[in-house]
Amino acid sequence: MSARQAGRSSATAPYRAADAFDLERIRADFPILRQQVHGKPLVYLDNAASSQMPQPVIDRLVHYQSAQHANIHRGVHTLSALATAEYEAARCKLQKFLNAAEAREVIFTSGTTDAINLVMHGYGRKFIRAGDEIILTTLEHHANIVPWQMLAEETGAKIRVVPMMDTGELCLDSYEKLFNARTRIVGVTHVSNALGSINPVKLMIALAHAHGVPVLVDGAQAVPHMPVDVQDLDCDFYAFSGHKLCGPTGIGVLYGKAKWLESMQPFKGGGDMILSVSFERTVYNTIPQKFEAGTPPIAAAIGLGAAVDYLSTIGLAAIARHEHELLQHATERLRALPGVRLVGTARHKAAVLSFVLDGVHPHDVGTLLDQEGIAVRTGHHCAQPVMTRLNLAATVRASFAFYNSHAEVDALVAGVRAVQEVFA
Ligand code: 7TS
């Protein structure tokens, strides 16, 4: 018997069913969704920027802070041992979530940006020299462009860019032709944050490996929406953020194959990342500690562990199915409106719908939708090369999560029609 059948309030019974997708029960787990904005029920469609946190994750953070907090890896006292065990247990949850071969391949970072910068410093500054080449794609978020530009400027390396078609799909023929003996790394986003295109990363990784080149996948927009298996993908690095995954801000993950992480130089120096220090010689710690200098965001890591537990209970496959239905519904309804142009029509897409309205600036659309309680993002989405390629300065972007409903999609469509009437 479910909690609801038993007459309990769904707000006090976190989602537990592994087999049935019960949207009402799921929504009841998210206190923020009960809010009103400008007197209207909140319709939160800015999940690509940051997702919301369910009560079990909030509760886990409160429990940690109220009963378990101490610094980790350094105290013999009980609380320090407990906090250390909980932090390392969170690492094991992330290992399982990604199907990484070993827990030491999971490095806690402050987010995707930090994880990519770690690869740039740890791998790039060690292995990339003048004249070497870095392959990126047009679809990258600035977080997977700017660090590599900094490295290119410092070393004299070159950046080569995989072009994109009008649909928002990468030109794979061109990708293959970019490889040569100087190619040192490929950086590719799994899912485009601006358009939602799902890139064929498994194929792209296999092609890179055929040339002996490692691949960094930016998974910030993929892990919240589909099952990800890093061993199946065979990626060398995989980066993502906790706050897009129903977890806290200030935490993220870099998965790296042990053979790379072991051969890389540390990114940040300090406590915990060393085995011994003298003014003559410092010996670095083994992985993962080698890449986790200083006191890490302990509570946030434990919160992220609780978030992946929560998502795994619902199931990423079920999440992907529900979000796909939402995306299809939104695509059909918005496409049917005269004066609306969808931006990004790749065959394989996840959870993101970008669009523009004839004669209305995206920022005006966002501001008017907000008056209706509807949260969307407008602008270039930190993916300016995508906008430039499509001759756009900005789009309106609705991005969905598993807790969104068909009714919320309908509210968005009604909101867009109301905006059009204002500007008619
Ligand atoms: N990579 C991708 C693909 C992203 O979508 C983002 C954030 C990042 C990297 C950076 O993540 P952070 O957690 O380190 O900031 N994307 C967005 C977005 O689409 N709207 O706001 C942030």
Coordinates of N, CA and C in Angstrom, one line a residue, residues 186-296:
V186 N 40.2 15.9 -26.4 CA 38.9 16.4 -26.9 C 38.1 16.8 -25.7
G187 N 37.4 17.9 -25.8 CA 36.4 18.3 -24.8 C 35.1 18.5 -25.4
V188 N 34.1 17.7 -25.0 CA 32.8 17.8 -25.6 C 31.7 17.7 -24.5
T189 N 30.6 18.5 -24.8 CA 29.5 18.5 -23.8 C 28.6 17.3 -24.2
H190 N 28.1 16.6 -23.2 CA 27.2 15.4 -23.4 C 25.9 15.9 -24.0
V191 N 25.4 17.0 -23.3 CA 24.1 17.6 -23.7 C 24.3 19.1 -23.7
S192 N 23.9 19.8 -24.8 CA 24.0 21.2 -24.9 C 23.1 21.9 -24.0
N193 N 23.6 22.9 -23.2 CA 22.8 23.6 -22.3 C 21.9 24.6 -23.0
A194 N 22.3 25.1 -24.1 CA 21.5 26.1 -24.8 C 20.5 25.5 -25.7
L195 N 20.7 24.3 -26.3 CA 19.8 23.8 -27.3 C 19.2 22.4 -26.9
G196 N 19.9 21.7 -26.0 CA 19.4 20.4 -25.5 C 19.9 19.3 -26.4
S197 N 20.6 19.5 -27.4 CA 21.1 18.4 -28.3 C 21.9 17.4 -27.4
I198 N 21.6 16.1 -27.7 CA 22.4 15.1 -27.0 C 23.5 14.7 -28.0
N199 N 24.7 14.9 -27.7 CA 25.8 14.5 -28.6 C 26.1 13.0 -28.5
P200 N 26.5 12.5 -29.6 CA 26.9 11.0 -29.7 C 28.3 10.8 -29.0
V201 N 28.3 11.0 -27.7 CA 29.7 11.0 -27.1 C 30.4 9.7 -27.1
K202 N 29.6 8.6 -27.0 CA 30.2 7.3 -27.0 C 31.0 7.1 -28.3
L203 N 30.3 7.4 -29.4 CA 31.0 7.3 -30.8 C 32.2 8.3 -30.8
M204 N 32.0 9.5 -30.3 CA 33.1 10.5 -30.4 C 34.3 10.0 -29.6
I205 N 34.0 9.4 -28.5 CA 35.1 8.9 -27.6 C 35.9 7.8 -28.3
A206 N 35.1 6.8 -28.9 CA 35.7 5.7 -29.6 C 36.6 6.3 -30.8
L207 N 36.1 7.3 -31.5 CA 36.9 7.9 -32.6 C 38.2 8.5 -32.0
A208 N 38.1 9.2 -30.9 CA 39.3 9.9 -30.3 C 40.3 8.8 -29.9
H209 N 39.7 7.8 -29.2 CA 40.6 6.7 -28.8 C 41.4 6.0 -29.9
A210 N 40.7 5.9 -31.1 CA 41.3 5.3 -32.2 C 42.6 6.1 -32.6
H211 N 42.6 7.4 -32.2 CA 43.7 8.3 -32.5 C 44.6 8.4 -31.3
G212 N 44.3 7.7 -30.2 CA 45.1 7.7 -29.0 C 44.9 9.0 -28.2
V213 N 43.7 9.6 -28.3 CA 43.4 10.9 -27.7 C 42.4 10.7 -26.6
P214 N 42.7 11.2 -25.3 CA 41.7 11.1 -24.3 C 40.5 12.2 -24.4
V215 N 39.4 11.9 -23.8 CA 38.2 12.7 -24.0 C 37.7 13.2 -22.6
L216 N 37.4 14.5 -22.5 CA 36.7 15.0 -21.3 C 35.3 15.3 -21.7
V217 N 34.4 14.7 -21.0 CA 32.9 15.0 -21.3 C 32.4 15.9 -20.2
D218 N 31.8 17.0 -20.7 CA 31.1 17.9 -19.8 C 29.7 17.4 -19.6
G219 N 29.4 16.8 -18.5 CA 28.1 16.1 -18.3 C 27.1 16.9 -17.5
A220 N 27.4 18.2 -17.3 CA 26.5 19.0 -16.4 C 25.1 18.9 -16.8
Q221 N 24.7 18.8 -18.1 CA 23.3 18.8 -18.5 C 22.9 17.4 -18.8
A222 N 23.7 16.4 -18.6 CA 23.3 15.0 -18.9 C 23.0 14.2 -17.7
V223 N 23.8 14.3 -16.7 CA 23.6 13.5 -15.5 C 22.2 13.7 -14.8
P224 N 21.6 14.9 -14.9 CA 20.3 15.0 -14.3 C 19.2 14.3 -15.1
H225 N 19.4 14.0 -16.3 CA 18.4 13.6 -17.2 C 18.4 12.2 -17.8
M226 N 19.5 11.5 -17.6 CA 19.6 10.1 -18.2 C 20.6 9.3 -17.5
P227 N 20.5 8.0 -17.6 CA 21.5 7.2 -16.9 C 22.9 7.4 -17.6
V228 N 23.9 7.6 -16.8 CA 25.3 7.7 -17.3 C 26.2 6.6 -16.8
D229 N 26.9 5.9 -17.6 CA 27.8 4.9 -17.2 C 29.1 5.2 -17.8
V230 N 30.0 5.6 -17.0 CA 31.3 6.1 -17.5 C 32.2 5.0 -18.1
Q231 N 32.0 3.8 -17.6 CA 32.7 2.7 -18.1 C 32.2 2.3 -19.5
D232 N 30.9 2.3 -19.6 CA 30.3 2.1 -21.0 C 30.7 3.1 -22.0
L233 N 30.7 4.4 -21.5 CA 31.1 5.5 -22.5 C 32.6 5.4 -22.8
D234 N 33.3 4.9 -21.8 CA 34.8 4.8 -21.9 C 35.5 6.1 -21.9
C235 N 34.8 7.2 -21.3 CA 35.4 8.5 -21.3 C 36.5 8.5 -20.3
D236 N 37.4 9.4 -20.5 CA 38.6 9.6 -19.7 C 38.3 10.5 -18.5
F237 N 37.5 11.5 -18.7 CA 37.1 12.4 -17.7 C 35.6 12.7 -17.9
Y238 N 34.9 12.9 -16.8 CA 33.4 13.3 -16.9 C 33.2 14.3 -15.7
A239 N 32.6 15.4 -16.1 CA 32.5 16.5 -15.1 C 31.0 16.9 -14.9
F240 N 30.6 17.2 -13.7 CA 29.2 17.7 -13.5 C 29.1 18.4 -12.2
S241 N 27.9 19.1 -12.0 CA 27.7 19.9 -10.8 C 26.5 19.3 -10.0
G242 N 26.7 19.5 -8.7 CA 25.6 19.0 -7.8 C 24.3 19.7 -7.8
H243 N 24.4 21.1 -8.1 CA 23.2 21.9 -8.0 C 22.3 21.7 -9.1
K244 N 22.7 21.1 -10.2 CA 21.8 20.8 -11.3 C 21.2 19.4 -11.1
L245 N 21.5 18.7 -10.0 CA 21.2 17.3 -9.8 C 20.4 17.2 -8.5
C246 N 19.7 18.2 -8.1 CA 18.9 18.3 -6.9 C 19.8 18.3 -5.6
G247 N 21.1 18.6 -5.8 CA 22.0 18.7 -4.7 C 22.3 20.1 -4.4
P248 N 23.3 20.3 -3.4 CA 23.6 21.7 -3.1 C 24.5 22.4 -4.1
T249 N 24.7 23.7 -4.0 CA 25.7 24.4 -4.7 C 27.0 24.2 -4.1
G250 N 28.1 24.5 -4.8 CA 29.4 24.4 -4.2 C 30.0 23.0 -4.2
I251 N 29.4 22.1 -4.9 CA 29.9 20.7 -5.0 C 29.7 20.2 -6.4
G252 N 30.7 19.5 -6.9 CA 30.6 18.8 -8.2 C 31.5 17.7 -8.2
V253 N 31.6 17.0 -9.3 CA 32.4 15.8 -9.4 C 33.3 15.9 -10.7
L254 N 34.5 15.4 -10.5 CA 35.3 15.1 -11.7 C 35.5 13.6 -11.6
Y255 N 35.0 12.8 -12.5 CA 35.4 11.4 -12.7 C 36.6 11.4 -13.6
G256 N 37.6 10.6 -13.3 CA 38.7 10.5 -14.1 C 39.2 9.0 -14.0
K257 N 39.7 8.5 -15.2 CA 40.3 7.2 -15.1 C 41.5 7.2 -14.2
A258 N 41.7 6.3 -13.4 CA 42.8 6.3 -12.4 C 44.1 6.5 -13.1
K259 N 44.3 5.9 -14.3 CA 45.6 6.0 -14.9 C 45.9 7.5 -15.3
W260 N 44.9 8.2 -15.6 CA 45.2 9.7 -15.9 C 45.4 10.4 -14.6
L261 N 44.5 10.2 -13.7 CA 44.5 11.0 -12.4 C 45.9 10.8 -11.7
E262 N 46.4 9.6 -11.8 CA 47.7 9.3 -11.2 C 48.8 10.0 -11.9
S263 N 48.7 10.1 -13.2 CA 49.8 10.7 -13.9 C 49.7 12.3 -14.0
M264 N 48.6 12.8 -13.5 CA 48.4 14.3 -13.6 C 49.1 15.0 -12.5
Q265 N 49.4 16.3 -12.7 CA 49.9 17.1 -11.5 C 48.7 17.7 -10.8
P266 N 48.9 17.9 -9.4 CA 47.7 18.5 -8.7 C 47.4 19.9 -9.2
F267 N 46.1 20.2 -9.0 CA 45.6 21.5 -9.4 C 45.9 22.6 -8.3
K268 N 45.5 22.2 -7.1 CA 45.6 23.1 -6.0 C 46.5 22.4 -4.9
G269 N 47.4 23.2 -4.3 CA 48.3 22.7 -3.2 C 47.8 23.1 -1.9
G270 N 48.0 22.3 -0.9 CA 47.6 22.6 0.5 C 47.5 21.4 1.4
G271 N 46.8 21.5 2.5 CA 46.6 20.4 3.4 C 45.8 19.3 2.7
D272 N 46.0 18.1 3.2 CA 45.2 16.9 2.8 C 45.7 16.3 1.5
M273 N 46.3 17.1 0.6 CA 46.7 16.6 -0.7 C 48.2 16.1 -0.6
I274 N 48.8 16.1 0.6 CA 50.2 15.7 0.7 C 50.3 14.5 1.6
L275 N 51.5 13.7 1.4 CA 51.8 12.7 2.3 C 52.9 13.2 3.3
S276 N 53.8 14.1 2.8 CA 54.7 14.7 3.7 C 55.2 16.0 3.1
V277 N 55.6 17.0 3.9 CA 56.0 18.3 3.4 C 57.3 18.7 4.2
S278 N 58.3 19.1 3.5 CA 59.4 19.8 4.0 C 59.8 20.9 3.1
F279 N 60.6 21.8 3.5 CA 61.0 22.9 2.6 C 61.8 22.4 1.4
E280 N 62.4 21.2 1.6 CA 63.2 20.6 0.5 C 62.4 19.8 -0.4
R281 N 61.4 19.1 0.1 CA 60.6 18.2 -0.8 C 59.2 17.9 -0.2
T282 N 58.2 18.0 -1.1 CA 56.9 17.6 -0.7 C 56.4 16.4 -1.5
V283 N 55.8 15.4 -0.8 CA 55.3 14.2 -1.5 C 53.8 14.3 -1.5
Y284 N 53.2 14.2 -2.7 CA 51.8 14.3 -2.8 C 51.1 13.1 -2.4
N285 N 49.8 13.2 -2.0 CA 49.0 12.1 -1.6 C 48.6 11.3 -2.8
T286 N 48.0 10.2 -2.6 CA 47.4 9.4 -3.7 C 46.1 10.0 -4.1
I287 N 45.5 9.5 -5.2 CA 44.2 10.0 -5.6 C 43.2 9.2 -4.7
P288 N 42.0 9.9 -4.4 CA 41.6 11.2 -4.8 C 42.1 12.4 -4.0
Q289 N 42.7 12.1 -2.9 CA 43.1 13.2 -2.0 C 44.1 14.2 -2.7
K290 N 44.9 13.7 -3.6 CA 45.8 14.5 -4.4 C 45.1 15.8 -5.0
F291 N 43.8 15.6 -5.3 CA 43.1 16.7 -6.0 C 42.1 17.3 -5.1
E292 N 42.2 17.1 -3.8 CA 41.2 17.7 -2.9 C 41.9 18.4 -1.7
A293 N 42.7 19.5 -2.1 CA 43.4 20.3 -1.1 C 42.5 21.0 -0.2
G294 N 42.9 21.1 1.0 CA 42.1 21.9 2.0 C 40.8 21.2 2.5
T295 N 40.1 21.9 3.3 CA 38.8 21.4 3.8 C 37.8 21.4 2.7
P296 N 37.3 20.2 2.3 CA 36.3 20.2 1.2 C 34.9 20.6 1.6

